[in-house]
Tab-separated table of C-alpha atoms in Angstrom:
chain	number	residue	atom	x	y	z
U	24	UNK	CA	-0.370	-41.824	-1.634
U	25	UNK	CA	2.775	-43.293	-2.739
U	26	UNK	CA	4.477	-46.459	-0.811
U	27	UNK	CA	8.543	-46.662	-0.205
U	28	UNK	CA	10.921	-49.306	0.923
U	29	UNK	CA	14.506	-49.613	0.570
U	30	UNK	CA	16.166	-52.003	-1.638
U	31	UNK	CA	19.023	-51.585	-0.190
U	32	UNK	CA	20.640	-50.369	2.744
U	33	UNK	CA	24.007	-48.327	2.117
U	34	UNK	CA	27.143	-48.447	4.321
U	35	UNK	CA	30.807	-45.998	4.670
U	36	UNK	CA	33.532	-48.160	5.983
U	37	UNK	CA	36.625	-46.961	6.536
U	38	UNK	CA	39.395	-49.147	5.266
U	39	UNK	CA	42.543	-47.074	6.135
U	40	UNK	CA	40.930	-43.821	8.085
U	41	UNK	CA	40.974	-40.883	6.465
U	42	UNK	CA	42.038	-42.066	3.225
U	43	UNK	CA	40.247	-45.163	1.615
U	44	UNK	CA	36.718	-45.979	2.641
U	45	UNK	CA	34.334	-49.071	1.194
U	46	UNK	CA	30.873	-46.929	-0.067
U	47	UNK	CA	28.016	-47.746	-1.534
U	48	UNK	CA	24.302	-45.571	-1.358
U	49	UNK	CA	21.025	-46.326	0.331
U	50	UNK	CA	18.735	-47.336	-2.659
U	51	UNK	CA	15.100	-46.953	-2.500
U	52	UNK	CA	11.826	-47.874	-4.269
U	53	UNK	CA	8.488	-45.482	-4.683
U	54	UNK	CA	5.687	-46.831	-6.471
U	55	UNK	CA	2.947	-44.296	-6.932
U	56	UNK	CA	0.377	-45.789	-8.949
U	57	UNK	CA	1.618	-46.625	-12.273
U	58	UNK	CA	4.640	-45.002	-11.505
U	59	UNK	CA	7.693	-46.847	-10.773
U	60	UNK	CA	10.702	-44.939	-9.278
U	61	UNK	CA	14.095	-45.863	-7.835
U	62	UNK	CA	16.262	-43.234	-6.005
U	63	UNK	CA	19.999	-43.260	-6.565
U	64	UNK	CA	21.752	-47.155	-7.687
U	65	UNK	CA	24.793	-48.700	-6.541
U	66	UNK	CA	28.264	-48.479	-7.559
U	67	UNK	CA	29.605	-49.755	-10.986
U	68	UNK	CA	30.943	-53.665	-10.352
U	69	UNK	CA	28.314	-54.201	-7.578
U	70	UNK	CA	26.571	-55.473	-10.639
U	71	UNK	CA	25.420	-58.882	-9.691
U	72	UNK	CA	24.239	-57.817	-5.349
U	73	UNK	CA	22.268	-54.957	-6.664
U	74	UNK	CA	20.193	-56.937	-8.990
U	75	UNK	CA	19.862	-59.264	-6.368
U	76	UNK	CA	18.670	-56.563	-4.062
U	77	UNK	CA	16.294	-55.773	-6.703
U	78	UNK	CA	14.515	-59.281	-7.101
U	79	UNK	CA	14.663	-59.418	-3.056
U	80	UNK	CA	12.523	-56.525	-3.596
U	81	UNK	CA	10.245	-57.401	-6.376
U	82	UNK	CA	11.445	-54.308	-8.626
U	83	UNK	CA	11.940	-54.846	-12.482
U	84	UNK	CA	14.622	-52.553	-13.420
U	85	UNK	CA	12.947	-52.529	-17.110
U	86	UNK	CA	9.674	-51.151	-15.585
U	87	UNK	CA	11.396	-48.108	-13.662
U	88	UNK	CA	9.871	-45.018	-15.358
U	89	UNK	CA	12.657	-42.359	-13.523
U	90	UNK	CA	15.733	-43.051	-11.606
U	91	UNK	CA	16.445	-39.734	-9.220
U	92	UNK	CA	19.913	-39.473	-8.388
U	93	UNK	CA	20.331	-37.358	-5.558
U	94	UNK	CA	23.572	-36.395	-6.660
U	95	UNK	CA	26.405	-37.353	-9.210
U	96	UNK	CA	29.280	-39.068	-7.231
U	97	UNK	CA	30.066	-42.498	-8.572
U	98	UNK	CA	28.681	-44.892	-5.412
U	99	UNK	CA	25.100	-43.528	-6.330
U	100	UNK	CA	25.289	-43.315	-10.082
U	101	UNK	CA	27.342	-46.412	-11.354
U	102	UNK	CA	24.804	-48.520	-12.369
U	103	UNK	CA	22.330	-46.448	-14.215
U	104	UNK	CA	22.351	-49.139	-17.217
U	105	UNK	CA	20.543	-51.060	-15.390
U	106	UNK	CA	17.656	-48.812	-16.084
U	107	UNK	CA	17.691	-48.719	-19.549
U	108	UNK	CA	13.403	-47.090	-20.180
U	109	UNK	CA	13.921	-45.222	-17.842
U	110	UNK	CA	14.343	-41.248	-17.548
U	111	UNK	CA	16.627	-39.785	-15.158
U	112	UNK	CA	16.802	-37.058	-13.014
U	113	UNK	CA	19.332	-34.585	-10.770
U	114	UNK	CA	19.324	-31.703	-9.186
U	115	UNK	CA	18.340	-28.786	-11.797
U	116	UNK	CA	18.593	-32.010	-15.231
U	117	UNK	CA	16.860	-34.648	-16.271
U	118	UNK	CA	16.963	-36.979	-19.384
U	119	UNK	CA	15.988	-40.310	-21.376
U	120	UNK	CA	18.835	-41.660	-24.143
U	121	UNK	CA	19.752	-38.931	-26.008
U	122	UNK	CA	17.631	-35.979	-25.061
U	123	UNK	CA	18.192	-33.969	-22.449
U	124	UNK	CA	16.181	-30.897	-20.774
U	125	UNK	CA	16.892	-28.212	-17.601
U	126	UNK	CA	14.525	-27.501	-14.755
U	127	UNK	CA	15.342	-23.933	-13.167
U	128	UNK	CA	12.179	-24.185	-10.734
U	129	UNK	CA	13.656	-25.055	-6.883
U	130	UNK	CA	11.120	-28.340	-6.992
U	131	UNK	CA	10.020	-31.107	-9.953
U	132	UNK	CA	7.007	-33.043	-9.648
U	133	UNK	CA	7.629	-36.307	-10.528
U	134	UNK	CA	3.748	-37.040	-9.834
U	135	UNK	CA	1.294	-35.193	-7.683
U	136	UNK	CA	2.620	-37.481	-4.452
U	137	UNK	CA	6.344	-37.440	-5.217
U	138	UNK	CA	8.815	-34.614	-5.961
U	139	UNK	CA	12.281	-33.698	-6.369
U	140	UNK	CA	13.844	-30.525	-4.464
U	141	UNK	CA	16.833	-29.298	-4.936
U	142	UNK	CA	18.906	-28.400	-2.285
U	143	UNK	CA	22.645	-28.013	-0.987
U	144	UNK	CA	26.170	-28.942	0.835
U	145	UNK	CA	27.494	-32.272	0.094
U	146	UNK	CA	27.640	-31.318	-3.615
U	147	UNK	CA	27.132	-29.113	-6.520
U	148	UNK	CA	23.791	-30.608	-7.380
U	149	UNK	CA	22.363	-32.344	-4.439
U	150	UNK	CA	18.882	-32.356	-4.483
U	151	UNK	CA	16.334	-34.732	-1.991
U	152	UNK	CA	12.959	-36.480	-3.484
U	153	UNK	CA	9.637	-36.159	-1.062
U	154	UNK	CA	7.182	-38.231	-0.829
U	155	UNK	CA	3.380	-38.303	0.552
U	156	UNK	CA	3.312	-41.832	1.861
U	157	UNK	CA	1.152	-43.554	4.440
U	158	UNK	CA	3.249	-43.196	7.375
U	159	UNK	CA	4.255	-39.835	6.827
U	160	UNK	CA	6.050	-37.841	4.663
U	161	UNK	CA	9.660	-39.603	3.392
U	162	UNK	CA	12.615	-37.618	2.109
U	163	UNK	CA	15.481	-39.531	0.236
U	164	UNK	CA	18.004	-37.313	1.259
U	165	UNK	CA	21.111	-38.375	-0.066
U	166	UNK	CA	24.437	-37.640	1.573
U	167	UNK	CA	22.748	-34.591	3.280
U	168	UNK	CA	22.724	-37.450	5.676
U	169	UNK	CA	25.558	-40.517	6.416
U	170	UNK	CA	24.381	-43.294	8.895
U	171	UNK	CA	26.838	-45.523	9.219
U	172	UNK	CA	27.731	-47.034	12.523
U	173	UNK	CA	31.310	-47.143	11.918
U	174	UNK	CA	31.846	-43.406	11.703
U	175	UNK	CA	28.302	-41.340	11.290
U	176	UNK	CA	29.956	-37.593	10.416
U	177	UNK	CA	29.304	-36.737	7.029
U	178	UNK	CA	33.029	-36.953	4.903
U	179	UNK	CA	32.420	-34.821	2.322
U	180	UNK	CA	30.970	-31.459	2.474
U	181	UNK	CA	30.989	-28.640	0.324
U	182	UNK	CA	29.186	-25.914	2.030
U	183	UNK	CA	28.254	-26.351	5.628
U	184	UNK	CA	26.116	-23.127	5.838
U	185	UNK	CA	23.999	-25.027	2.987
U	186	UNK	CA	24.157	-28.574	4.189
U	187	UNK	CA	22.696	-26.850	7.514
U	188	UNK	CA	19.780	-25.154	6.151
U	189	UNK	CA	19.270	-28.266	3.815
U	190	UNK	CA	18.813	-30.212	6.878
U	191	UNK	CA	16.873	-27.838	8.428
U	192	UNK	CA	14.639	-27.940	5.976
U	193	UNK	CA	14.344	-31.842	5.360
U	194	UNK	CA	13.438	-32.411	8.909
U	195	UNK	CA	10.569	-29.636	8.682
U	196	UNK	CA	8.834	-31.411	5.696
U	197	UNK	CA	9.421	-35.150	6.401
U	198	UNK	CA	8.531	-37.446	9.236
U	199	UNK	CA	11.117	-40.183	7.968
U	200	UNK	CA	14.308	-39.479	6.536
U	201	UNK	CA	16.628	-41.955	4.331
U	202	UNK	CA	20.395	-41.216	4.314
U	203	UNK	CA	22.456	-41.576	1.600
U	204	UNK	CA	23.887	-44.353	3.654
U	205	UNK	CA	22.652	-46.367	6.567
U	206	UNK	CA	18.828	-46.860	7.328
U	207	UNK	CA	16.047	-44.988	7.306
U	208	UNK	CA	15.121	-43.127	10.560
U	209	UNK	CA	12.683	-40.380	11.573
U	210	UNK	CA	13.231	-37.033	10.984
U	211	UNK	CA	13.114	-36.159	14.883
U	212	UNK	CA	15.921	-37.772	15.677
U	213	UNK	CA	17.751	-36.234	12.753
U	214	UNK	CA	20.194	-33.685	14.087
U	215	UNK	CA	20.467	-30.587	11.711
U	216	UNK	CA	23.922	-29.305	13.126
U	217	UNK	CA	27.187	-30.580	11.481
U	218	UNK	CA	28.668	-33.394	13.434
């Protein structure tokens, strides 16, 4: 089975409501035996607290064999450099430097105790990554989910109908769920409805 802990916890903040928020996403660490895997990286110019986050957490960004980004907006993509061995992976792409490939199939195994799945409603290409851990099964679900005590509804959603059944579906496989912001929490307290 795989082990995961959080690097780092993301927050939303609003600074002026409704228009200008302070972001950044929920990062987390999977080691599955030789396998080293981080799940969506801060913001670009958080530079210098995410690699501190890193050595808090005894992760060596030059070890990481695949970074999953759940999706492509910039508070979980902006520092993939950071990364530079590894391979990365979205929903339905994945690749290393300059080669790039497709996955059509609705789930990648990453190895046989973690995989990605894609899924819908915040985004285009949202997708979640499951894993088989000790304490249950863990799904990194992106912004499927926002936990932030300062305002918990999701902000951006692209098809509610989706995001639903994504949910839905996330709480039926997982026993823990971690948001795309705010911590981790079991799936049954997860609510699948749209705030």
């Amino acid at each position: 089975m795989a082990s995961v802990r959080v690097i780092r916890e993301g927050w939303w903040r609003w600074i002026e409501r409704g228009t200008r928020f302070d972001v950044t996403c929920t990062s987390t660490y999977i080691e599955d035996g030789s396998r080293r895997i981080v799940v969506d990286v801060a913001n670009a110019g958080e530079e210098e607290a995410y690699l501190a986050a890193l050595e808090a957490a005894d992760v060596d960004p030059l070890k990481v064999d695949v970074v999953v980004l759940t999706h492509f907006h910039p508070d979980h993509t902006g520092l993939l450099h950071l990364f530079p061995n590894a391979e990365y992976v979205g929903a339905g792409s994945r690749w290393k430097g300059s080669i790039h490939a497709y996955w059509p199939e609705e789930a990648l195994p990453i190895t046989d105790d973690v995989y990605v799945l894609k899924l819908g409603g915040h985004s285009d290409h949202d997708c979640a990554v499951v894993v088989n851990a000790p304490e249950g099964v863990v799904a990194m679900a992106g912004d499927l989910w926002v936990r932030s005590p300062s305002d918990p509804r999701l902000k951006v959603v692209r098809d509610k109908d989706a995001l639903e059944a994504s949910r839905r579906r996330i709480i039926g496989l997982s026993a823990w769920i971690v948001p795309g912001h705010g911590p981790m929490g079991k799936s049954s307290d997860a609510i699948a409805e749209l705030p």
